Amino acid sequence: MSSSGIHSTRPYRGVFPVAPTIFHDDGTLDLEGQKRAVDFMIEAGSDGLCILANFSEQFLLTDEERETVMTTVLDHVAGRVPVIVTTSHFSTEICADRCRRAEAAGAAMVMIMPPFFGATLRVSEAGIYEFFRRVSDAITIPIMIQDAPMAGTFLSAPFLARMAKEIANVSYFKIEVPGTAVKLRELIALGGDAIEGPWDGEEAITLMADLDAGATGAMTGGAYPDGIRQIIDPYMAGNKEEAAAAYERWLPLINYENRQGWLLAAKVLMKEGGVIRSDAVRHPLQPLHPEIRKGLLEVARRLDPMVLRWGR
């Protein structure tokens, strides 16, 4: 595996997987396990990391726990790779404060969803623009807007491009809505140089189409950055056929994570490989069904990812 962190300065590019939040079996934070998970992800080839995202169970953490996880990870990474901290919140002031704290602690970037609450409470386009303008004014590091179905908020490519051009720190975009490749193309065409980082998400399920559309980064699950690097590295080097062959090879595992394992997949694989002691998720989330767990491991073993042998 080639070295990690090869794109450690702006513009950030490559594989930036989401780190799961590690718990003991009783649901309390396992900070030593968190450090081991981060060490594994870096050694497996991550160009950077993202913490406190939805796949990190951020919605199940107290504010104090968020702070603890953030400072623990940033202190432990100690600049080895850039770390993106998710700071989403409906409140503009709370989001801005989270961003200030993340920057002060050493975050390279913050990732934010547009403000929403529940299934129906949304904010107008004007309100979203002002939200990101105020947050940008509070910090000096780049902002990644997470355009995901969870927010239930339509963000058009022209609107995203406008924010990139007019709001100082809005420069990265994680696009993971249906038709991602088309949206990426339109965003890049409209935003030009203001689009510093057009990125793919959703566990890389549409990675090849998104790379063809101009994506320069991928925010994936945390269990096999070595596998995603096998796709992105040759693609960026101009060898699309090698990238496509690797994508076909890893796609069954990507699909299993995206459609079956969800945020539990990375923890199950990390536990199986001895990276962490527990794959516990917090209630009301439920453990992975035994047969789904078995299927996930069967698919993974055919690929021999580093995660299954790193802690052995």
Tab-separated table of C-alpha atoms in Angstrom:
chain	number	residue	atom	x	y	z
A	1	MET	CA	0.000	0.000	0.000
A	2	SER	CA	1.365	3.391	-0.901
A	3	SER	CA	1.822	5.963	1.801
A	4	SER	CA	-1.114	7.692	3.437
A	5	GLY	CA	-1.659	11.419	3.496
A	6	ILE	CA	-0.215	12.070	0.033
A	7	HIS	CA	-2.642	14.966	-0.398
A	8	SER	CA	-2.150	16.525	3.023
A	9	THR	CA	-2.203	20.120	1.765
A	10	ARG	CA	-4.884	22.029	-0.098
A	11	PRO	CA	-6.547	21.231	-2.314
A	12	TYR	CA	-7.380	18.108	-0.357
A	13	ARG	CA	-7.891	15.094	-2.588
A	14	GLY	CA	-8.121	11.321	-2.374
A	15	VAL	CA	-9.699	9.044	0.221
A	16	PHE	CA	-11.089	10.650	3.397
A	17	PRO	CA	-13.128	7.921	5.114
A	18	VAL	CA	-15.472	8.491	8.028
A	19	ALA	CA	-14.143	7.217	11.336
A	20	PRO	CA	-16.702	5.337	13.434
A	21	THR	CA	-17.109	6.366	17.053
A	22	ILE	CA	-15.915	3.433	19.150
A	23	PHE	CA	-17.841	2.295	22.222
A	24	HIS	CA	-17.383	-0.323	24.892
A	25	ASP	CA	-20.046	-3.012	25.066
A	26	ASP	CA	-21.890	-0.914	27.657
A	27	GLY	CA	-22.127	2.040	25.269
A	28	THR	CA	-19.525	4.273	26.907
A	29	LEU	CA	-16.798	5.878	24.813
A	30	ASP	CA	-13.769	3.671	24.175
A	31	LEU	CA	-11.069	6.268	23.587
A	32	GLU	CA	-8.233	3.765	23.291
A	33	GLY	CA	-10.262	1.882	20.717
A	34	GLN	CA	-10.891	5.195	18.970
A	35	LYS	CA	-7.162	5.793	18.702
A	36	ARG	CA	-6.578	2.289	17.340
A	37	ALA	CA	-9.301	2.768	14.735
A	38	VAL	CA	-7.692	6.020	13.626
A	39	ASP	CA	-4.217	4.449	13.499
A	40	PHE	CA	-5.546	1.602	11.364
A	41	MET	CA	-7.301	3.963	8.969
A	42	ILE	CA	-4.143	6.007	8.469
A	43	GLU	CA	-1.951	2.932	7.983
A	44	ALA	CA	-4.480	1.532	5.510
A	45	GLY	CA	-3.900	4.489	3.215
A	46	SER	CA	-6.349	7.227	4.169
A	47	ASP	CA	-5.362	10.600	2.755
A	48	GLY	CA	-7.358	12.150	5.584
A	49	LEU	CA	-10.190	11.376	7.981
A	50	CYS	CA	-13.635	12.664	8.834
A	51	ILE	CA	-15.004	12.420	12.376
A	52	LEU	CA	-18.366	13.028	14.040
A	53	ALA	CA	-20.272	12.377	10.808
A	54	ASN	CA	-23.571	10.536	10.536
A	55	PHE	CA	-21.650	7.271	10.058
A	56	SER	CA	-19.908	8.195	13.333
A	57	GLU	CA	-23.258	8.105	15.156
A	58	GLN	CA	-22.909	11.832	15.835
A	59	PHE	CA	-26.649	12.003	16.518
A	60	LEU	CA	-26.172	9.733	19.554
A	61	LEU	CA	-23.429	11.763	21.249
A	62	THR	CA	-23.746	14.456	23.888
A	63	ASP	CA	-22.029	17.782	23.293
A	64	GLU	CA	-19.417	16.837	25.885
A	65	GLU	CA	-18.770	13.512	24.152
A	66	ARG	CA	-18.414	15.248	20.791
A	67	GLU	CA	-15.754	17.498	22.304
A	68	THR	CA	-13.976	14.520	23.855
A	69	VAL	CA	-13.929	12.530	20.620
A	70	MET	CA	-12.792	15.549	18.616
A	71	THR	CA	-9.902	16.483	20.882
A	72	THR	CA	-8.855	12.857	21.382
A	73	VAL	CA	-8.677	12.205	17.637
A	74	LEU	CA	-7.038	15.481	16.672
A	75	ASP	CA	-4.437	15.183	19.429
A	76	HIS	CA	-3.714	11.565	18.498
A	77	VAL	CA	-3.516	12.170	14.755
A	78	ALA	CA	-1.154	15.063	15.495
A	79	GLY	CA	-1.067	16.287	11.916
A	80	ARG	CA	-0.295	12.944	10.267
A	81	VAL	CA	-3.252	13.494	7.941
A	82	PRO	CA	-5.858	16.267	7.633
A	83	VAL	CA	-8.981	15.719	9.738
A	84	ILE	CA	-12.439	16.977	8.791
A	85	VAL	CA	-14.794	17.587	11.723
A	86	THR	CA	-18.537	17.438	11.148
A	87	THR	CA	-20.213	20.345	12.928
A	88	SER	CA	-23.792	20.255	11.633
A	89	HIS	CA	-26.528	21.805	13.759
A	90	PHE	CA	-29.813	23.576	13.047
A	91	SER	CA	-28.718	26.622	15.032
A	92	THR	CA	-26.405	28.973	13.157
A	93	GLU	CA	-24.709	30.102	16.366
A	94	ILE	CA	-24.191	26.594	17.704
A	95	CYS	CA	-22.822	25.417	14.355
A	96	ALA	CA	-20.483	28.420	14.196
A	97	ASP	CA	-19.281	27.749	17.740
A	98	ARG	CA	-18.636	24.093	16.910
A	99	CYS	CA	-16.641	25.229	13.886
A	100	ARG	CA	-14.552	27.656	15.932
A	101	ARG	CA	-13.785	24.895	18.438
A	102	ALA	CA	-12.854	22.481	15.655
A	103	GLU	CA	-10.489	24.967	14.041
A	104	ALA	CA	-8.877	25.795	17.379
A	105	ALA	CA	-8.341	22.086	18.051
A	106	GLY	CA	-6.587	21.565	14.725
A	107	ALA	CA	-9.265	20.544	12.220
A	108	ALA	CA	-8.333	20.991	8.568
A	109	MET	CA	-11.943	21.462	7.465
A	110	VAL	CA	-15.499	21.325	8.759
A	111	MET	CA	-18.367	19.462	7.107
A	112	ILE	CA	-21.892	20.812	7.513
A	113	MET	CA	-25.333	19.793	6.314
A	114	PRO	CA	-27.886	22.505	5.526
A	115	PRO	CA	-30.022	23.226	8.606
A	116	PHE	CA	-33.002	20.903	9.031
A	117	PHE	CA	-34.921	19.258	11.845
A	118	GLY	CA	-37.053	16.163	11.625
A	119	ALA	CA	-39.014	15.277	8.505
A	120	THR	CA	-40.613	18.650	7.840
A	121	LEU	CA	-38.699	21.577	9.350
A	122	ARG	CA	-36.641	23.168	6.574
A	123	VAL	CA	-35.012	26.532	5.917
A	124	SER	CA	-35.436	28.739	2.844
A	125	GLU	CA	-32.647	29.181	0.325
A	126	ALA	CA	-32.055	32.680	1.665
A	127	GLY	CA	-31.798	31.283	5.191
A	128	ILE	CA	-29.353	28.577	4.098
A	129	TYR	CA	-27.168	31.158	2.361
A	130	GLU	CA	-27.082	33.345	5.474
A	131	PHE	CA	-26.409	30.290	7.660
A	132	PHE	CA	-23.281	29.385	5.691
A	133	ARG	CA	-22.182	33.025	5.386
A	134	ARG	CA	-22.267	33.487	9.161
A	135	VAL	CA	-20.506	30.193	9.795
A	136	SER	CA	-17.836	31.102	7.246
A	137	ASP	CA	-17.283	34.442	8.963
A	138	ALA	CA	-16.526	32.593	12.212
A	139	ILE	CA	-13.569	30.544	10.881
A	140	THR	CA	-10.675	30.532	8.425
A	141	ILE	CA	-10.645	26.851	7.388
A	142	PRO	CA	-12.665	25.480	4.443
A	143	ILE	CA	-16.268	24.360	4.714
A	144	MET	CA	-17.560	21.231	3.005
A	145	ILE	CA	-21.292	21.312	2.344
A	146	GLN	CA	-22.798	17.848	2.706
A	147	ASP	CA	-25.550	17.470	0.123
A	148	ALA	CA	-27.307	14.331	1.320
A	149	PRO	CA	-30.875	12.977	1.270
A	150	MET	CA	-30.980	12.939	5.086
A	151	ALA	CA	-31.411	16.718	5.143
A	152	GLY	CA	-34.427	16.551	2.861
A	153	THR	CA	-33.269	19.893	1.469
A	154	PHE	CA	-32.876	20.494	-2.253
A	155	LEU	CA	-29.634	22.284	-3.010
A	156	SER	CA	-29.404	23.107	-6.702
A	157	ALA	CA	-26.040	23.158	-8.446
A	158	PRO	CA	-26.452	26.871	-9.313
A	159	PHE	CA	-27.136	27.680	-5.647
A	160	LEU	CA	-24.129	25.671	-4.445
A	161	ALA	CA	-21.917	27.304	-7.078
A	162	ARG	CA	-23.169	30.746	-6.029
A	163	MET	CA	-22.252	30.072	-2.403
A	164	ALA	CA	-18.817	28.847	-3.464
A	165	LYS	CA	-18.205	32.061	-5.375
A	166	GLU	CA	-19.632	34.447	-2.773
A	167	ILE	CA	-18.895	32.885	0.628
A	168	ALA	CA	-15.206	32.857	1.446
A	169	ASN	CA	-14.717	29.425	3.005
A	170	VAL	CA	-17.374	27.419	1.154
A	171	SER	CA	-15.208	25.452	-1.247
A	172	TYR	CA	-15.799	21.693	-0.820
A	173	PHE	CA	-18.935	19.728	-1.610
A	174	LYS	CA	-19.800	16.150	-0.691
A	175	ILE	CA	-22.517	15.187	-3.168
A	176	GLU	CA	-24.450	12.014	-2.357
A	177	VAL	CA	-27.904	12.525	-3.820
A	178	PRO	CA	-29.438	10.588	-6.734
A	179	GLY	CA	-27.755	11.638	-9.959
A	180	THR	CA	-24.530	12.634	-8.238
A	181	ALA	CA	-22.416	12.537	-11.407
A	182	VAL	CA	-24.717	14.917	-13.291
A	183	LYS	CA	-24.798	17.305	-10.339
A	184	LEU	CA	-21.019	17.216	-9.970
A	185	ARG	CA	-20.576	18.091	-13.638
A	186	GLU	CA	-22.976	21.010	-13.391
A	187	LEU	CA	-21.434	22.240	-10.141
A	188	ILE	CA	-17.912	22.173	-11.588
A	189	ALA	CA	-19.028	23.894	-14.793
A	190	LEU	CA	-20.850	26.662	-12.933
A	191	GLY	CA	-18.434	27.120	-10.041
A	192	GLY	CA	-15.100	26.920	-11.853
A	193	ASP	CA	-12.110	27.587	-9.619
A	194	ALA	CA	-14.369	28.289	-6.626
A	195	ILE	CA	-15.084	24.546	-6.444
A	196	GLU	CA	-11.890	23.445	-4.727
A	197	GLY	CA	-13.166	19.984	-3.836
A	198	PRO	CA	-16.010	18.236	-5.657
A	199	TRP	CA	-16.317	14.985	-3.711
A	200	ASP	CA	-18.171	11.704	-3.857
A	201	GLY	CA	-19.846	10.103	-0.829
A	202	GLU	CA	-22.299	7.324	-0.005
A	203	GLU	CA	-19.615	4.673	0.597
A	204	ALA	CA	-18.272	5.085	-2.980
A	205	ILE	CA	-21.229	3.191	-4.452
A	206	THR	CA	-21.144	5.513	-7.510
A	207	LEU	CA	-17.419	6.236	-7.414
A	208	MET	CA	-16.457	5.488	-11.023
A	209	ALA	CA	-19.241	7.621	-12.497
A	210	ASP	CA	-18.380	10.387	-10.048
A	211	LEU	CA	-14.671	10.285	-10.903
A	212	ASP	CA	-15.620	10.521	-14.574
A	213	ALA	CA	-17.665	13.600	-13.642
A	214	GLY	CA	-14.669	15.280	-12.023
A	215	ALA	CA	-14.760	14.200	-8.379
A	216	THR	CA	-11.374	14.631	-6.733
A	217	GLY	CA	-12.133	13.046	-3.361
A	218	ALA	CA	-14.218	10.295	-1.828
A	219	MET	CA	-15.652	10.167	1.670
A	220	THR	CA	-16.339	6.500	2.296
A	221	GLY	CA	-16.855	4.102	5.166
A	222	GLY	CA	-13.808	3.600	7.364
A	223	ALA	CA	-13.038	-0.104	7.010
A	224	TYR	CA	-11.128	-0.415	3.757
A	225	PRO	CA	-9.396	2.765	2.570
A	226	ASP	CA	-6.776	0.444	1.076
A	227	GLY	CA	-9.446	-0.876	-1.287
A	228	ILE	CA	-10.724	2.563	-2.269
A	229	ARG	CA	-7.145	3.691	-2.908
A	230	GLN	CA	-6.829	0.836	-5.409
A	231	ILE	CA	-9.561	2.566	-7.406
A	232	ILE	CA	-8.704	6.233	-6.983
A	233	ASP	CA	-4.917	6.071	-7.302
A	234	PRO	CA	-4.800	4.537	-10.790
A	235	TYR	CA	-7.692	6.703	-11.939
A	236	MET	CA	-5.898	9.877	-10.905
A	237	ALA	CA	-2.741	8.576	-12.581
A	238	GLY	CA	-4.624	8.232	-15.874
A	239	ASN	CA	-5.141	4.459	-15.841
A	240	LYS	CA	-8.901	4.185	-16.000
A	241	GLU	CA	-8.920	0.506	-16.956
A	242	GLU	CA	-6.972	-0.467	-13.841
A	243	ALA	CA	-9.299	1.688	-11.761
A	244	ALA	CA	-12.378	0.110	-13.318
A	245	ALA	CA	-11.045	-3.389	-12.669
A	246	ALA	CA	-10.419	-2.507	-9.026
A	247	TYR	CA	-13.871	-0.966	-8.721
A	248	GLU	CA	-15.454	-4.148	-10.057
A	249	ARG	CA	-13.415	-6.159	-7.567
A	250	TRP	CA	-14.387	-4.065	-4.530
A	251	LEU	CA	-17.955	-3.245	-5.558
A	252	PRO	CA	-19.568	-6.268	-3.850
A	253	LEU	CA	-18.151	-5.128	-0.503
A	254	ILE	CA	-19.026	-1.481	-1.177
A	255	ASN	CA	-22.554	-2.550	-2.041
A	256	TYR	CA	-22.839	-4.753	1.043
A	257	GLU	CA	-21.836	-1.856	3.259
A	258	ASN	CA	-24.056	0.665	1.482
A	259	ARG	CA	-27.179	-1.497	1.247
A	260	GLN	CA	-26.904	-3.964	4.137
A	261	GLY	CA	-24.374	-3.066	6.812
A	262	TRP	CA	-24.755	0.729	6.933
A	263	LEU	CA	-22.684	2.392	9.687
A	264	LEU	CA	-22.287	-0.934	11.475
A	265	ALA	CA	-20.164	-2.463	8.696
A	266	ALA	CA	-16.920	-0.664	9.565
A	267	LYS	CA	-17.196	-1.626	13.224
A	268	VAL	CA	-17.918	-5.274	12.444
A	269	LEU	CA	-14.900	-5.487	10.140
A	270	MET	CA	-12.669	-3.650	12.601
A	271	LYS	CA	-13.673	-5.960	15.433
A	272	GLU	CA	-13.160	-9.055	13.302
A	273	GLY	CA	-9.630	-7.892	12.492
A	274	GLY	CA	-8.711	-7.035	16.058
A	275	VAL	CA	-8.605	-3.291	15.500
A	276	ILE	CA	-11.245	-2.682	18.183
A	277	ARG	CA	-12.665	-4.817	20.975
A	278	SER	CA	-16.356	-4.034	20.509
A	279	ASP	CA	-18.551	-3.306	17.499
A	280	ALA	CA	-21.305	-1.926	19.736
A	281	VAL	CA	-23.637	0.776	18.491
A	282	ARG	CA	-25.763	2.910	20.756
A	283	HIS	CA	-29.399	2.119	21.364
A	284	PRO	CA	-31.888	2.469	19.737
A	285	LEU	CA	-29.633	1.266	16.902
A	286	GLN	CA	-29.476	-2.520	16.803
A	287	PRO	CA	-26.520	-4.857	16.210
A	288	LEU	CA	-26.070	-6.210	12.715
A	289	HIS	CA	-28.239	-9.263	12.041
A	290	PRO	CA	-26.087	-12.412	12.426
A	291	GLU	CA	-26.688	-13.522	8.843
A	292	ILE	CA	-25.884	-10.058	7.465
A	293	ARG	CA	-22.726	-10.025	9.575
A	294	LYS	CA	-21.770	-13.431	8.197
A	295	GLY	CA	-22.395	-12.282	4.631
A	296	LEU	CA	-20.391	-9.095	5.107
A	297	LEU	CA	-17.396	-11.033	6.402
A	298	GLU	CA	-17.625	-13.591	3.600
A	299	VAL	CA	-17.533	-10.857	0.980
A	300	ALA	CA	-14.700	-9.054	2.752
A	301	ARG	CA	-12.503	-12.149	3.164
A	302	ARG	CA	-12.422	-12.672	-0.599
A	303	LEU	CA	-10.646	-9.314	-0.880
A	304	ASP	CA	-8.220	-9.661	2.052
A	305	PRO	CA	-8.486	-6.035	3.190
A	306	MET	CA	-5.976	-4.807	5.749
A	307	VAL	CA	-8.739	-4.393	8.317
A	308	LEU	CA	-9.071	-8.175	8.759
A	309	ARG	CA	-5.400	-8.634	9.690
A	310	TRP	CA	-4.220	-5.299	11.101
A	311	GLY	CA	-4.786	-6.222	14.760
A	312	ARG	CA	-3.913	-9.908	14.534
